mmCIF file of C-alpha atoms and ligand atoms in Angstrom:
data_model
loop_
_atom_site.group_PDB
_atom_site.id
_atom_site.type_symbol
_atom_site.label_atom_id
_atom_site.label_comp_id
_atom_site.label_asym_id
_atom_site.label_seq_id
_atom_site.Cartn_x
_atom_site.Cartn_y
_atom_site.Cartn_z
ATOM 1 C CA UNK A 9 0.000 0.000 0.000
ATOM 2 C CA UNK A 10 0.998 3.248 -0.644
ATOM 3 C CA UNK A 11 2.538 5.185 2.495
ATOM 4 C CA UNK A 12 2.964 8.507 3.224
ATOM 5 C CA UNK A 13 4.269 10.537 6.439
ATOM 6 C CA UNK A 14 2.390 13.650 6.824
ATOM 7 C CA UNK A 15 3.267 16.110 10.033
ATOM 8 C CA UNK A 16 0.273 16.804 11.325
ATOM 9 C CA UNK A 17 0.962 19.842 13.922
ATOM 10 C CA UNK A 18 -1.759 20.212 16.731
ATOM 11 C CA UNK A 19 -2.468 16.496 16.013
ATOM 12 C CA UNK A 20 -3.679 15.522 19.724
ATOM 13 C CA UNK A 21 -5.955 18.921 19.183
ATOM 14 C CA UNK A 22 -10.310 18.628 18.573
ATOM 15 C CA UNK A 23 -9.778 19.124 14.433
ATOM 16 C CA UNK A 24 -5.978 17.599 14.079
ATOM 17 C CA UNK A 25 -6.903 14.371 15.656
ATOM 18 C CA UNK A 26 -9.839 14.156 13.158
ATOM 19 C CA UNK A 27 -7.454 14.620 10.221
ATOM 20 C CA UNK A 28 -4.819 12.080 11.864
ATOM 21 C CA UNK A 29 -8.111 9.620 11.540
ATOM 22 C CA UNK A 30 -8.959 10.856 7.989
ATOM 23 C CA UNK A 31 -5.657 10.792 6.537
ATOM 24 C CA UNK A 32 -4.650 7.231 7.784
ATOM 25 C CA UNK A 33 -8.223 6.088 6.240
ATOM 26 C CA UNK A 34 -6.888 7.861 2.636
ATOM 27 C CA UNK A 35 -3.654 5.746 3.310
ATOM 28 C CA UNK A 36 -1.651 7.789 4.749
ATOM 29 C CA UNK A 37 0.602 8.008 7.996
ATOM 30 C CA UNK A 38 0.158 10.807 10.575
ATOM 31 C CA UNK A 39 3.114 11.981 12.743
ATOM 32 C CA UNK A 40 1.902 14.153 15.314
ATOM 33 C CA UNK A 41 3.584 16.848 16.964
ATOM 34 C CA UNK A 42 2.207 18.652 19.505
ATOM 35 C CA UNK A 43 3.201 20.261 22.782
ATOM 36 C CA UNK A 44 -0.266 18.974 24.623
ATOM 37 C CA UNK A 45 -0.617 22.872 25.768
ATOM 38 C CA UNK A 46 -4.589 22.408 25.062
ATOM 39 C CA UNK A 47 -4.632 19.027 22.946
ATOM 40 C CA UNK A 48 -4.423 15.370 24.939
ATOM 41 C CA UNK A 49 -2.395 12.843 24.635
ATOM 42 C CA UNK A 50 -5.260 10.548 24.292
ATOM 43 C CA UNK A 51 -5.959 11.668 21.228
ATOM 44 C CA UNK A 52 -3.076 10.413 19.201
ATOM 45 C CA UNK A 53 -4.866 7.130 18.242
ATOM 46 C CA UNK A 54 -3.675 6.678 13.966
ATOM 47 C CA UNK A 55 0.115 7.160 13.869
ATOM 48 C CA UNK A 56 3.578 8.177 15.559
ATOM 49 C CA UNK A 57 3.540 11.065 18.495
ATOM 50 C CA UNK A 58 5.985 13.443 18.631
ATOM 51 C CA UNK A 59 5.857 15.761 21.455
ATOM 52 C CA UNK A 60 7.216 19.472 20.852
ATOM 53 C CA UNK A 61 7.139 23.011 20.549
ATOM 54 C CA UNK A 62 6.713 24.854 17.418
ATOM 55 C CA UNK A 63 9.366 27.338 18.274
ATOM 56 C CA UNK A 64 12.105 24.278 18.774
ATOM 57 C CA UNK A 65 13.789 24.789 15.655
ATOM 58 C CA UNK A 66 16.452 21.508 16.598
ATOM 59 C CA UNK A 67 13.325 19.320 17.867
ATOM 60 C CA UNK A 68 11.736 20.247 14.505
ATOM 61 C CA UNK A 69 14.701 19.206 12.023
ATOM 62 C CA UNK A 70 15.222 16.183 13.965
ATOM 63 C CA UNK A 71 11.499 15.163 13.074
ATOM 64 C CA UNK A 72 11.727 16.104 9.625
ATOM 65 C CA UNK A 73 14.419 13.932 9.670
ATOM 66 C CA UNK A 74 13.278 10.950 10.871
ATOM 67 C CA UNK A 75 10.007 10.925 9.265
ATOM 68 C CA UNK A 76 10.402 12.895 5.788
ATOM 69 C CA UNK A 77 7.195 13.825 5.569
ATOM 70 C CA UNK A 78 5.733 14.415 1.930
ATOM 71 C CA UNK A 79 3.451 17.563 3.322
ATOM 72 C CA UNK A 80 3.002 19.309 6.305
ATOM 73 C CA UNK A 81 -0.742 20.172 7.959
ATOM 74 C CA UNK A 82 -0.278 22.966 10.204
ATOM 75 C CA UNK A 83 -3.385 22.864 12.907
ATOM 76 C CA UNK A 84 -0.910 23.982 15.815
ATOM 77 C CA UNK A 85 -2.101 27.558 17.572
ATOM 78 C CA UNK A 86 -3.715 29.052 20.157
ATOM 79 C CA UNK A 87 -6.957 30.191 18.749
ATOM 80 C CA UNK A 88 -9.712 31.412 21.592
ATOM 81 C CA UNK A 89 -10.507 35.402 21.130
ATOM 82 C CA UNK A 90 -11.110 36.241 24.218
ATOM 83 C CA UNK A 91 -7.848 35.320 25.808
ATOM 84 C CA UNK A 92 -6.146 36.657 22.348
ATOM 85 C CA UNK A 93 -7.818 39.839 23.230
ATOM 86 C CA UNK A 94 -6.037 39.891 26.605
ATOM 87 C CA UNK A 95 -3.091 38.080 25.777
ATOM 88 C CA UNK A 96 -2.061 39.449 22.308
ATOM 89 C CA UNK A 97 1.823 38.672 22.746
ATOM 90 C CA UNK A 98 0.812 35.022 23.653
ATOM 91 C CA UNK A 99 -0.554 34.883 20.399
ATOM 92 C CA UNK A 100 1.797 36.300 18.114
ATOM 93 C CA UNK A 101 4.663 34.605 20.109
ATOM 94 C CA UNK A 102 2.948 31.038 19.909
ATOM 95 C CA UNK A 103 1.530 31.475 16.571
ATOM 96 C CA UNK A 104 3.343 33.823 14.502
ATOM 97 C CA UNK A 105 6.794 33.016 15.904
ATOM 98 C CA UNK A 106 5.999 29.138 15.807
ATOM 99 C CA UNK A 107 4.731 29.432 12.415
ATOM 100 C CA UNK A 108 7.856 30.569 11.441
ATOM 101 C CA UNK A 109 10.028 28.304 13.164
ATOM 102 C CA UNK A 110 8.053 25.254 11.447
ATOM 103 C CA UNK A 111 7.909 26.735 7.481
ATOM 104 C CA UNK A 112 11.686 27.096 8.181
ATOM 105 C CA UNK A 113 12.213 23.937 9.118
ATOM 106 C CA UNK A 114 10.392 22.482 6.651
ATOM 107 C CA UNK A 115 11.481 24.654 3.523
ATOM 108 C CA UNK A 116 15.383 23.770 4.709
ATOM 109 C CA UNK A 117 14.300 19.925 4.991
ATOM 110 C CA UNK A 118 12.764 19.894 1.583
ATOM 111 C CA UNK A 119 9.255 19.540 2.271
ATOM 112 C CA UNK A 120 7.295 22.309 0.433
ATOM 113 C CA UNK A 121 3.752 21.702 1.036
ATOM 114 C CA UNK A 122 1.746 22.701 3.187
ATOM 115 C CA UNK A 123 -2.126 22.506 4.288
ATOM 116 C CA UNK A 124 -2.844 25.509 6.519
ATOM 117 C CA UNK A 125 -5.474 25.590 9.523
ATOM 118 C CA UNK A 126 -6.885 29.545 8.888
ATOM 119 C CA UNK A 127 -9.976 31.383 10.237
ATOM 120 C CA UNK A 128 -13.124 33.331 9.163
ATOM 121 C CA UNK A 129 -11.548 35.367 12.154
ATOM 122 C CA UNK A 130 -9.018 36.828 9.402
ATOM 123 C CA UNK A 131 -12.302 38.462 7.861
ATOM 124 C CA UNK A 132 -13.624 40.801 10.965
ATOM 125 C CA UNK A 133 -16.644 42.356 11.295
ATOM 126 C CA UNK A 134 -18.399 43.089 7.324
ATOM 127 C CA UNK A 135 -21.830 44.068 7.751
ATOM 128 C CA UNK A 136 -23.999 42.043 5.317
ATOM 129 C CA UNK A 137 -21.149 41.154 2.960
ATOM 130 C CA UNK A 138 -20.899 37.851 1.762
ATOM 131 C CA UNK A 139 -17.528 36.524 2.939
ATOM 132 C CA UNK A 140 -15.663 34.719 0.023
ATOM 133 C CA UNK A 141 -11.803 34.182 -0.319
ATOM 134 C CA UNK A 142 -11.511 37.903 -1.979
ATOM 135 C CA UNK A 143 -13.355 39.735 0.857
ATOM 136 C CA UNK A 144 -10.432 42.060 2.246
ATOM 137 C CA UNK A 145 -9.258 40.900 5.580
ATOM 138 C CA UNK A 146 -9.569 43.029 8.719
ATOM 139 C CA UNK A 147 -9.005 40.862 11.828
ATOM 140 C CA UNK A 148 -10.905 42.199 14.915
ATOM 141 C CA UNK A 149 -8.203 40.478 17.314
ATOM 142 C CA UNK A 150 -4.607 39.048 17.749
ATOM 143 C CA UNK A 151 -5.846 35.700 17.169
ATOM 144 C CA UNK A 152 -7.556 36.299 13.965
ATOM 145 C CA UNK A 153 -4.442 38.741 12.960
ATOM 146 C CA UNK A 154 -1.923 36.200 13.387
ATOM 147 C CA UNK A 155 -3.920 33.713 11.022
ATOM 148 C CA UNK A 156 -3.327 36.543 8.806
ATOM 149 C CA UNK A 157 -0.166 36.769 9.137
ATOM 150 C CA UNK A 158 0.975 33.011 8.895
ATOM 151 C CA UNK A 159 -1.108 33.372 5.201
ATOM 152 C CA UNK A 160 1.039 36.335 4.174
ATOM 153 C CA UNK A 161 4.102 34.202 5.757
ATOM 154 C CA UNK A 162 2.967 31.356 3.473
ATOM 155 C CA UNK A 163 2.798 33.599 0.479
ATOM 156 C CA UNK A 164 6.238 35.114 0.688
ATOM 157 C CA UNK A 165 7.639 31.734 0.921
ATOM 158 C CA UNK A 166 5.685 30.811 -1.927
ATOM 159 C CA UNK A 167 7.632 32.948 -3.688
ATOM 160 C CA UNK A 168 11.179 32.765 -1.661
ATOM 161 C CA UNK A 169 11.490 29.084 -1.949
ATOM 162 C CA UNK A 170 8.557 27.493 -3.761
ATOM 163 C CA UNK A 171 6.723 26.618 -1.018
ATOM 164 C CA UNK A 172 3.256 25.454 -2.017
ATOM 165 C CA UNK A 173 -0.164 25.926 0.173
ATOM 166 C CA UNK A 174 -3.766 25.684 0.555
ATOM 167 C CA UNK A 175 -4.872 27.757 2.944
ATOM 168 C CA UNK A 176 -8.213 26.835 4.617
ATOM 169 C CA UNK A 177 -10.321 29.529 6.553
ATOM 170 C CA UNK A 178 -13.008 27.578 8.312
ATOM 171 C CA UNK A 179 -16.027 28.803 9.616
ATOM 172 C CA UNK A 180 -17.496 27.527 13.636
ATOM 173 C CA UNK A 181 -16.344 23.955 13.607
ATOM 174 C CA UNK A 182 -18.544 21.324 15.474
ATOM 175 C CA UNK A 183 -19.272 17.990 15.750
ATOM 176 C CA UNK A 184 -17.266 15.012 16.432
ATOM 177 C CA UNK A 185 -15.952 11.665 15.085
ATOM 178 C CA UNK A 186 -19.456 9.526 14.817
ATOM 179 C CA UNK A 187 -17.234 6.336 15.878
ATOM 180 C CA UNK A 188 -16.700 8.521 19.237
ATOM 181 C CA UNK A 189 -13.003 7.461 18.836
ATOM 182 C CA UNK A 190 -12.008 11.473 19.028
ATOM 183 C CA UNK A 191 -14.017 14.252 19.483
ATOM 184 C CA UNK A 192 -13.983 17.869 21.277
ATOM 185 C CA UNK A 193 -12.558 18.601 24.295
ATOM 186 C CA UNK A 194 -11.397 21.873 25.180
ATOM 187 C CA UNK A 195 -10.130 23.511 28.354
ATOM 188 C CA UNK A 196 -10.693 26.150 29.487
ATOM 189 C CA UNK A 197 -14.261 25.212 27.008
ATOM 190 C CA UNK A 198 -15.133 28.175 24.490
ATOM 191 C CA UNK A 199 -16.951 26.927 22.323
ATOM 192 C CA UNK A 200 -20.871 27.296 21.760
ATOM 193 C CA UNK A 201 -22.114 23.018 21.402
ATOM 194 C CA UNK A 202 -19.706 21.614 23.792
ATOM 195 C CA UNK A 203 -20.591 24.709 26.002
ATOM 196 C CA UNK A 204 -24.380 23.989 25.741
ATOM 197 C CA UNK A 205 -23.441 19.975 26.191
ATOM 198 C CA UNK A 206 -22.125 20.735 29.215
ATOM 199 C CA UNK A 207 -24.463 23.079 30.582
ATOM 200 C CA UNK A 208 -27.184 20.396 29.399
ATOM 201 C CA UNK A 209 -25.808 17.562 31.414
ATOM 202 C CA UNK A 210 -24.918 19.427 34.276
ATOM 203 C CA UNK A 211 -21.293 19.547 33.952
ATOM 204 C CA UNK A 212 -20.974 23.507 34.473
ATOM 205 C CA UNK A 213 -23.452 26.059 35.900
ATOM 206 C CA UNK A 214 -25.213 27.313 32.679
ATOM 207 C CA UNK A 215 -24.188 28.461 29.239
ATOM 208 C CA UNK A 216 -23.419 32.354 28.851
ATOM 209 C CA UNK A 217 -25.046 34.077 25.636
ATOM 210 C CA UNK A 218 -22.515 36.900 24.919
ATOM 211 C CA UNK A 219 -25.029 39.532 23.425
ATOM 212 C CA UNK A 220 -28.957 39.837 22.347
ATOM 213 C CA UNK A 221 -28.798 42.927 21.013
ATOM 214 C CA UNK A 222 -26.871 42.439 17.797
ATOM 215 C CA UNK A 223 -28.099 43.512 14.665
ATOM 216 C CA UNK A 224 -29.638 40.192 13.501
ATOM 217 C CA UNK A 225 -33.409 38.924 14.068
ATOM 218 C CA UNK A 226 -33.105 37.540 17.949
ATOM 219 C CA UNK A 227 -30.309 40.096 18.768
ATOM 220 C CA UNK A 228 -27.642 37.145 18.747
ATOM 221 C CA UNK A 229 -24.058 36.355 16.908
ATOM 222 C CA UNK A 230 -24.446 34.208 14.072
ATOM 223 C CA UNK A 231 -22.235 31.524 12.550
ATOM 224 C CA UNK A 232 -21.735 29.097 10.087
ATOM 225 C CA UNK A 233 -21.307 25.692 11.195
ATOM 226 C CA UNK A 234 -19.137 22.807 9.559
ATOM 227 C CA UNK A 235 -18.617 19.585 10.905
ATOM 228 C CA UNK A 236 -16.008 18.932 11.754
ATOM 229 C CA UNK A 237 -15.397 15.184 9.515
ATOM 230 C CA UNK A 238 -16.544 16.983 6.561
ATOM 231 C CA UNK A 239 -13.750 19.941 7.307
ATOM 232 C CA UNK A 240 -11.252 17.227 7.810
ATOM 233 C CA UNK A 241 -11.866 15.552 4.278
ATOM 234 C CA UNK A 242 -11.642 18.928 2.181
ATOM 235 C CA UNK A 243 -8.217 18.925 4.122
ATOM 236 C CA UNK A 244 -6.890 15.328 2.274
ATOM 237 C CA UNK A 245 -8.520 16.859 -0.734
ATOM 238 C CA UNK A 246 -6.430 19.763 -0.800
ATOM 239 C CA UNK A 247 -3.499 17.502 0.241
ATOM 240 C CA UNK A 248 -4.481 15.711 -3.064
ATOM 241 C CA UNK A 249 -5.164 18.883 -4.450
ATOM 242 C CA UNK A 250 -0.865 20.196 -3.833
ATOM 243 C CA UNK A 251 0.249 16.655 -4.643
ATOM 244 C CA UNK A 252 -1.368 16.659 -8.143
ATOM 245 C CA UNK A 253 0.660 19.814 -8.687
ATOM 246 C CA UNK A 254 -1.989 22.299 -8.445
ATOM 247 C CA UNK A 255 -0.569 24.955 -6.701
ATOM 248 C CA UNK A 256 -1.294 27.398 -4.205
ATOM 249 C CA UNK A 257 -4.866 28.658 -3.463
ATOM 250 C CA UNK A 258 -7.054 29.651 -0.695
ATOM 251 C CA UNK A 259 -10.492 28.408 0.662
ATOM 252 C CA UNK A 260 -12.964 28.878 2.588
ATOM 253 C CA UNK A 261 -14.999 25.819 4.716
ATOM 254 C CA UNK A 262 -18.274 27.036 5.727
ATOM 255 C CA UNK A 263 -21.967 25.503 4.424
ATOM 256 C CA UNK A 264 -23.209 29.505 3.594
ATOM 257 C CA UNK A 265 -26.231 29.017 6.351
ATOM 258 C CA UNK A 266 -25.850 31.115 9.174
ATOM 259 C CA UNK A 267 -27.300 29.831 12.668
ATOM 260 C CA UNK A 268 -28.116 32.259 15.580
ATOM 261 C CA UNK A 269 -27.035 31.761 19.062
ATOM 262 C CA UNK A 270 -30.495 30.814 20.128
ATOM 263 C CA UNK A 271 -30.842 28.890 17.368
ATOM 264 C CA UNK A 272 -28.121 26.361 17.820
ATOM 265 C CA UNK A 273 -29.733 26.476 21.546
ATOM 266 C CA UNK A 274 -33.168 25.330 20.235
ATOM 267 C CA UNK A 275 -31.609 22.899 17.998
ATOM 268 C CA UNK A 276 -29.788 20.969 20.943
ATOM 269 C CA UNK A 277 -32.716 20.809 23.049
ATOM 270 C CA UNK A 278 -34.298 19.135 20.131
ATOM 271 C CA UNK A 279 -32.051 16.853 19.906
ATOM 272 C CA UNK A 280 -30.959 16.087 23.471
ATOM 273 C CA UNK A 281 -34.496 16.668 24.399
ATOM 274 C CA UNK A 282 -33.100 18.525 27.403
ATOM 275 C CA UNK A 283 -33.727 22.077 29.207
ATOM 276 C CA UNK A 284 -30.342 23.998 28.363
ATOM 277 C CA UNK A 285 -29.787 26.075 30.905
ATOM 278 C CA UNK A 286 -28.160 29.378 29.849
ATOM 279 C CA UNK A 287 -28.146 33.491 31.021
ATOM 280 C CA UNK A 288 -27.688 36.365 29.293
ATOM 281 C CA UNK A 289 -24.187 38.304 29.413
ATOM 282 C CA UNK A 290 -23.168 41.097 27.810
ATOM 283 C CA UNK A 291 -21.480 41.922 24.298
ATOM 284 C CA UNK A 292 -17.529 39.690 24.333
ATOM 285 C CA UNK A 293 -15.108 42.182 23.121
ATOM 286 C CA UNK A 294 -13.413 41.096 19.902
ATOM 287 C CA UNK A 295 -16.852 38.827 18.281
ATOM 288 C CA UNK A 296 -18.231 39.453 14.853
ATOM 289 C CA UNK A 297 -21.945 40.358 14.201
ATOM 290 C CA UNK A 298 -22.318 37.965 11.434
ATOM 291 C CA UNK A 299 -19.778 35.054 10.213
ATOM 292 C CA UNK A 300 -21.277 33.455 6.956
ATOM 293 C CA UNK A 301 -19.468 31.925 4.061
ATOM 294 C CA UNK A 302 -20.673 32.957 0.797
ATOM 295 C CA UNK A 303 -18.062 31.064 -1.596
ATOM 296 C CA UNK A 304 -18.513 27.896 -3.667
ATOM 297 C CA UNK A 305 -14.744 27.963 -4.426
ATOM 298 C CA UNK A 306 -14.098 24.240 -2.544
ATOM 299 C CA UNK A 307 -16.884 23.006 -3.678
ATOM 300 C CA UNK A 308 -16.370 24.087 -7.320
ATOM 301 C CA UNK A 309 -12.487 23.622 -7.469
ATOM 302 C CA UNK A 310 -12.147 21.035 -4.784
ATOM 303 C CA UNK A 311 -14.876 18.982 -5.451
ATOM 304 C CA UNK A 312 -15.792 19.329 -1.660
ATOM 305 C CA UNK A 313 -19.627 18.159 -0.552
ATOM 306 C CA UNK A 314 -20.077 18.625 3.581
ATOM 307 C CA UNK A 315 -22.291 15.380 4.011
ATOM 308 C CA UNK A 316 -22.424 15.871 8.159
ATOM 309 C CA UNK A 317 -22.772 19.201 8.409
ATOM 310 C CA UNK A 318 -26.570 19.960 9.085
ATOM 311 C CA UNK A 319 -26.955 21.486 13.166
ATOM 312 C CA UNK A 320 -29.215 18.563 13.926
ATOM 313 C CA UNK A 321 -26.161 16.001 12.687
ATOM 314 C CA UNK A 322 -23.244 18.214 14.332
ATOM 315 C CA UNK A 323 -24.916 18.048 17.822
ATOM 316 C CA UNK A 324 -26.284 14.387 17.983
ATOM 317 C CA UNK A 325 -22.315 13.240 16.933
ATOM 318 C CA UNK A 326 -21.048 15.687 19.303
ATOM 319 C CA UNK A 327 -23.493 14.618 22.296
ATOM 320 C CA UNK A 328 -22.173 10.940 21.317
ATOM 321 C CA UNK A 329 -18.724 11.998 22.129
ATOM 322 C CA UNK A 330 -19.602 14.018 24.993
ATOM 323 C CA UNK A 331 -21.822 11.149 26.276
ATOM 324 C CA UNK A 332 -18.145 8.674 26.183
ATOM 325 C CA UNK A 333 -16.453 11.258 28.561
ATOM 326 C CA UNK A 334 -12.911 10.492 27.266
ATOM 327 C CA UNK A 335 -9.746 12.935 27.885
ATOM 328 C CA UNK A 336 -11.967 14.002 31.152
ATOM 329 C CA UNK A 337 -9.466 12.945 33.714
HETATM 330 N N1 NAD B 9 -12.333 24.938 16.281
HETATM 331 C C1 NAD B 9 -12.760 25.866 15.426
HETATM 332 O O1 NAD B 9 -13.965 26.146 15.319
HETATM 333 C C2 NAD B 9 -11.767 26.576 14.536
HETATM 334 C C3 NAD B 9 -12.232 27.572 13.663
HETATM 335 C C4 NAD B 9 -11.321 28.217 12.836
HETATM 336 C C5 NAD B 9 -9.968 27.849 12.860
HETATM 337 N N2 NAD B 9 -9.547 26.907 13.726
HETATM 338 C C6 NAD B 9 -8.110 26.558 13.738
HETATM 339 O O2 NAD B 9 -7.965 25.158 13.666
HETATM 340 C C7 NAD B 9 -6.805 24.740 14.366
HETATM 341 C C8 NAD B 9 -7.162 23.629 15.326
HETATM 342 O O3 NAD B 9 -8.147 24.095 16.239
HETATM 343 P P1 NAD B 9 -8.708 23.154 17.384
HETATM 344 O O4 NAD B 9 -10.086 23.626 17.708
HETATM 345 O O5 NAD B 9 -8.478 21.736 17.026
HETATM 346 O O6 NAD B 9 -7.746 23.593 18.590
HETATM 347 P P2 NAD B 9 -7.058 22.692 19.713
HETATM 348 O O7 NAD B 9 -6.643 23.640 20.777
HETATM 349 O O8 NAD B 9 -7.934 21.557 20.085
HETATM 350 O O9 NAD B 9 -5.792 22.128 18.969
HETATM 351 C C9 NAD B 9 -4.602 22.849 18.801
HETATM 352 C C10 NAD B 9 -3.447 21.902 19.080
HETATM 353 O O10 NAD B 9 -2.209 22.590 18.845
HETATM 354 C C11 NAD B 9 -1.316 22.303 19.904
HETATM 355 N N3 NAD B 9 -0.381 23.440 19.992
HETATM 356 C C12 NAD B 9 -0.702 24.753 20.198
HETATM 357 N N4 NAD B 9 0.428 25.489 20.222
HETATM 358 C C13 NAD B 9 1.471 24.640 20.003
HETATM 359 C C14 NAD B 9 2.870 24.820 19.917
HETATM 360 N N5 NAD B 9 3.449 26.014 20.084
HETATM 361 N N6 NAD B 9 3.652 23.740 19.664
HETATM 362 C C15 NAD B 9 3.083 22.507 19.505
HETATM 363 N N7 NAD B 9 1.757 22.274 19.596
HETATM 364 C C16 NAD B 9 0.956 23.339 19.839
HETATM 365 C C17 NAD B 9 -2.196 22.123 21.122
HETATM 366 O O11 NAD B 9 -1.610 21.379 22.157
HETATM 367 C C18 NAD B 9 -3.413 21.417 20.530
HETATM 368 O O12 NAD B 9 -3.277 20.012 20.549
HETATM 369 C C19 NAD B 9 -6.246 25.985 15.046
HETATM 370 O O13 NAD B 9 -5.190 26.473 14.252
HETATM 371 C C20 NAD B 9 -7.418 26.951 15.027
HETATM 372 O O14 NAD B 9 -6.971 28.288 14.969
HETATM 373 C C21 NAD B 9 -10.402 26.263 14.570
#
């Protein structure tokens, strides 16, 4: 059988342990490295672990090294706003810096592609705009500026040393792995459907809406939600995509419906048939009215079709997982 090593940064993380499974399904190997600052150990089920730091340039050749991987998929960062928004230096130390560090090491061991873990959070705040790749990029916090500057990083190397990249900027990623082998785990948690799964089975007080009187029809945020298997597969497509010699591009993953705060709340006492408990808090500093792909680019270019990716799907697979309580030790 054909083999390949891939480095898969952030491999012990919620999506990176999805792609791990995903890419040793297409035949591949995984080689995670990951420093375990919010991924778990657990988690490294479908290949080789490697623990490290993005920023250890000698820990990084020596992988490269050993393994000689064909691409690199670069899931690795910290990525919640809110402590971005307190933290900036964190962020563009960690990210920006690590970022860095890794397309160096990779460039001087030969290995010139890579699949890049980006973020609607590049975007900002465009009032009714439909978001596609060409939508100018105005990040509303450190997190969503260092995404923003990895891409430009990726770009210069494009044209420095030939580096080739698809860059993915994903929309609100939920869900989990329906064989409940990996799923979502985060701590400190941020985000909304593990939130509400918690809240809903009594694992924390209640779930905080951050705002009601946004400028959309029940006053709350609203995203676009992918799961999180169907994200995973457009990222072995685009690994496909950079093997077949196709060159560099940029996507978006989002399904182009937008679902309201409350809304995802309705939908998950639907489908847990459970009260979710929740209160009201105010506006969170650094959070977009309206997040909403409106590009067809992955599915036209890509061939990319999100099969999992209705709310009702992403929160039963997702209450699975939770229901398995793995990593909670
Ligand atoms: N979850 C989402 O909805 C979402 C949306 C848009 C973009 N993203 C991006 O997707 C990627 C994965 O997100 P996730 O939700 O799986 O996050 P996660 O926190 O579960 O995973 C990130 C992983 O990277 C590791 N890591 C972080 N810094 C590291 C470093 N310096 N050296 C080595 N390992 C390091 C962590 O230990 C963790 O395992 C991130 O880049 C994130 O910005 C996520």
């Amino acid at each position: 059988m054909f083999v390949s090593n891939i480095l898969v940064t952030g491999g012990a993380g919620y999506i990176g342990s999805h792609a791990c499974k995903a890419l040793k399904a297409a035949g591949y190997t995984p080689v995670t490295f990951d420093n375990l600052v919010t991924g778990w150990r657990d988690a490294v089920k479908f290949g080789p672990f490697e623990e490290g730091e993005l920023s250890d340039r000698a820990r990084l050749d020596a992988v490269f090294a050993q393994y000689q991987p064909a691409a690199v998929m670069h899931f690795a960062a910290l990525s919640q706003v809110g402590e971005a928004m307190r933290e900036p230096g964190r962020y563009w130390r960690n990210n920006v810096e690590g970022s860095l560090t890794l397309i160096e090491a990779s460039v001087a061991a030969g290995c010139k592609r890579f699949v890049f873990s980006s973020t609607c959070a590049t975007y900002g705040d465009h009032d009714n705009v439909v978001l596609d790749e060409d939508t100018v990029q105005l990040p509303l916090n450190a997190y969503g500026a260092s995404k923003r500057a990895i891409e430009d990083m990726l770009r210069d190397f494009g044209a420095s040393d030939g580096l080739e990249s698809v860059i993915f900027r994903y929309f609100n990623v939920a869900g989990a792995d329906p064989e409940a082998e990996v799923g979502e785990f985060h701590r400190p948690e941020t985000h909304l459907v593990p939130l509400m799964l918690e809240a809903i089975d009594g694992k924390r007080d209640a779930l905080t809406v951050f705002g009601t009187d946004y400028d959309t029809p029940d006053g709350t945020c609203i995203r676009d939600y992918v799961h999180v298997c169907d994200l995973v597969d457009a990222h072995v497509m685009g690994l496909k995509w950079l093997q077949d010699g196709r060159g560099s591009e940029v996507f978006n993953l989002g399904t182009g419906s937008g679902f309201s705060v409350m809304e995802v709340i309705e939908q998950s006492r639907a489908v847990t048939n459970r009260v979710v408990p929740y209160d009201i808090g105010p506006r969170r500093a650094g959070d977009a009215t309206k997040l909403v792909s409106g590009s067809t680019r992955a599915a036209r270019d890509l061939g990319w079709t999100p099969k999992r990716s209705t709310m009702t799907q992403m929160i039963e697979d997702a209450w699975r997982w939770h229901k398995t309580g793995q990593y909670e030790k």
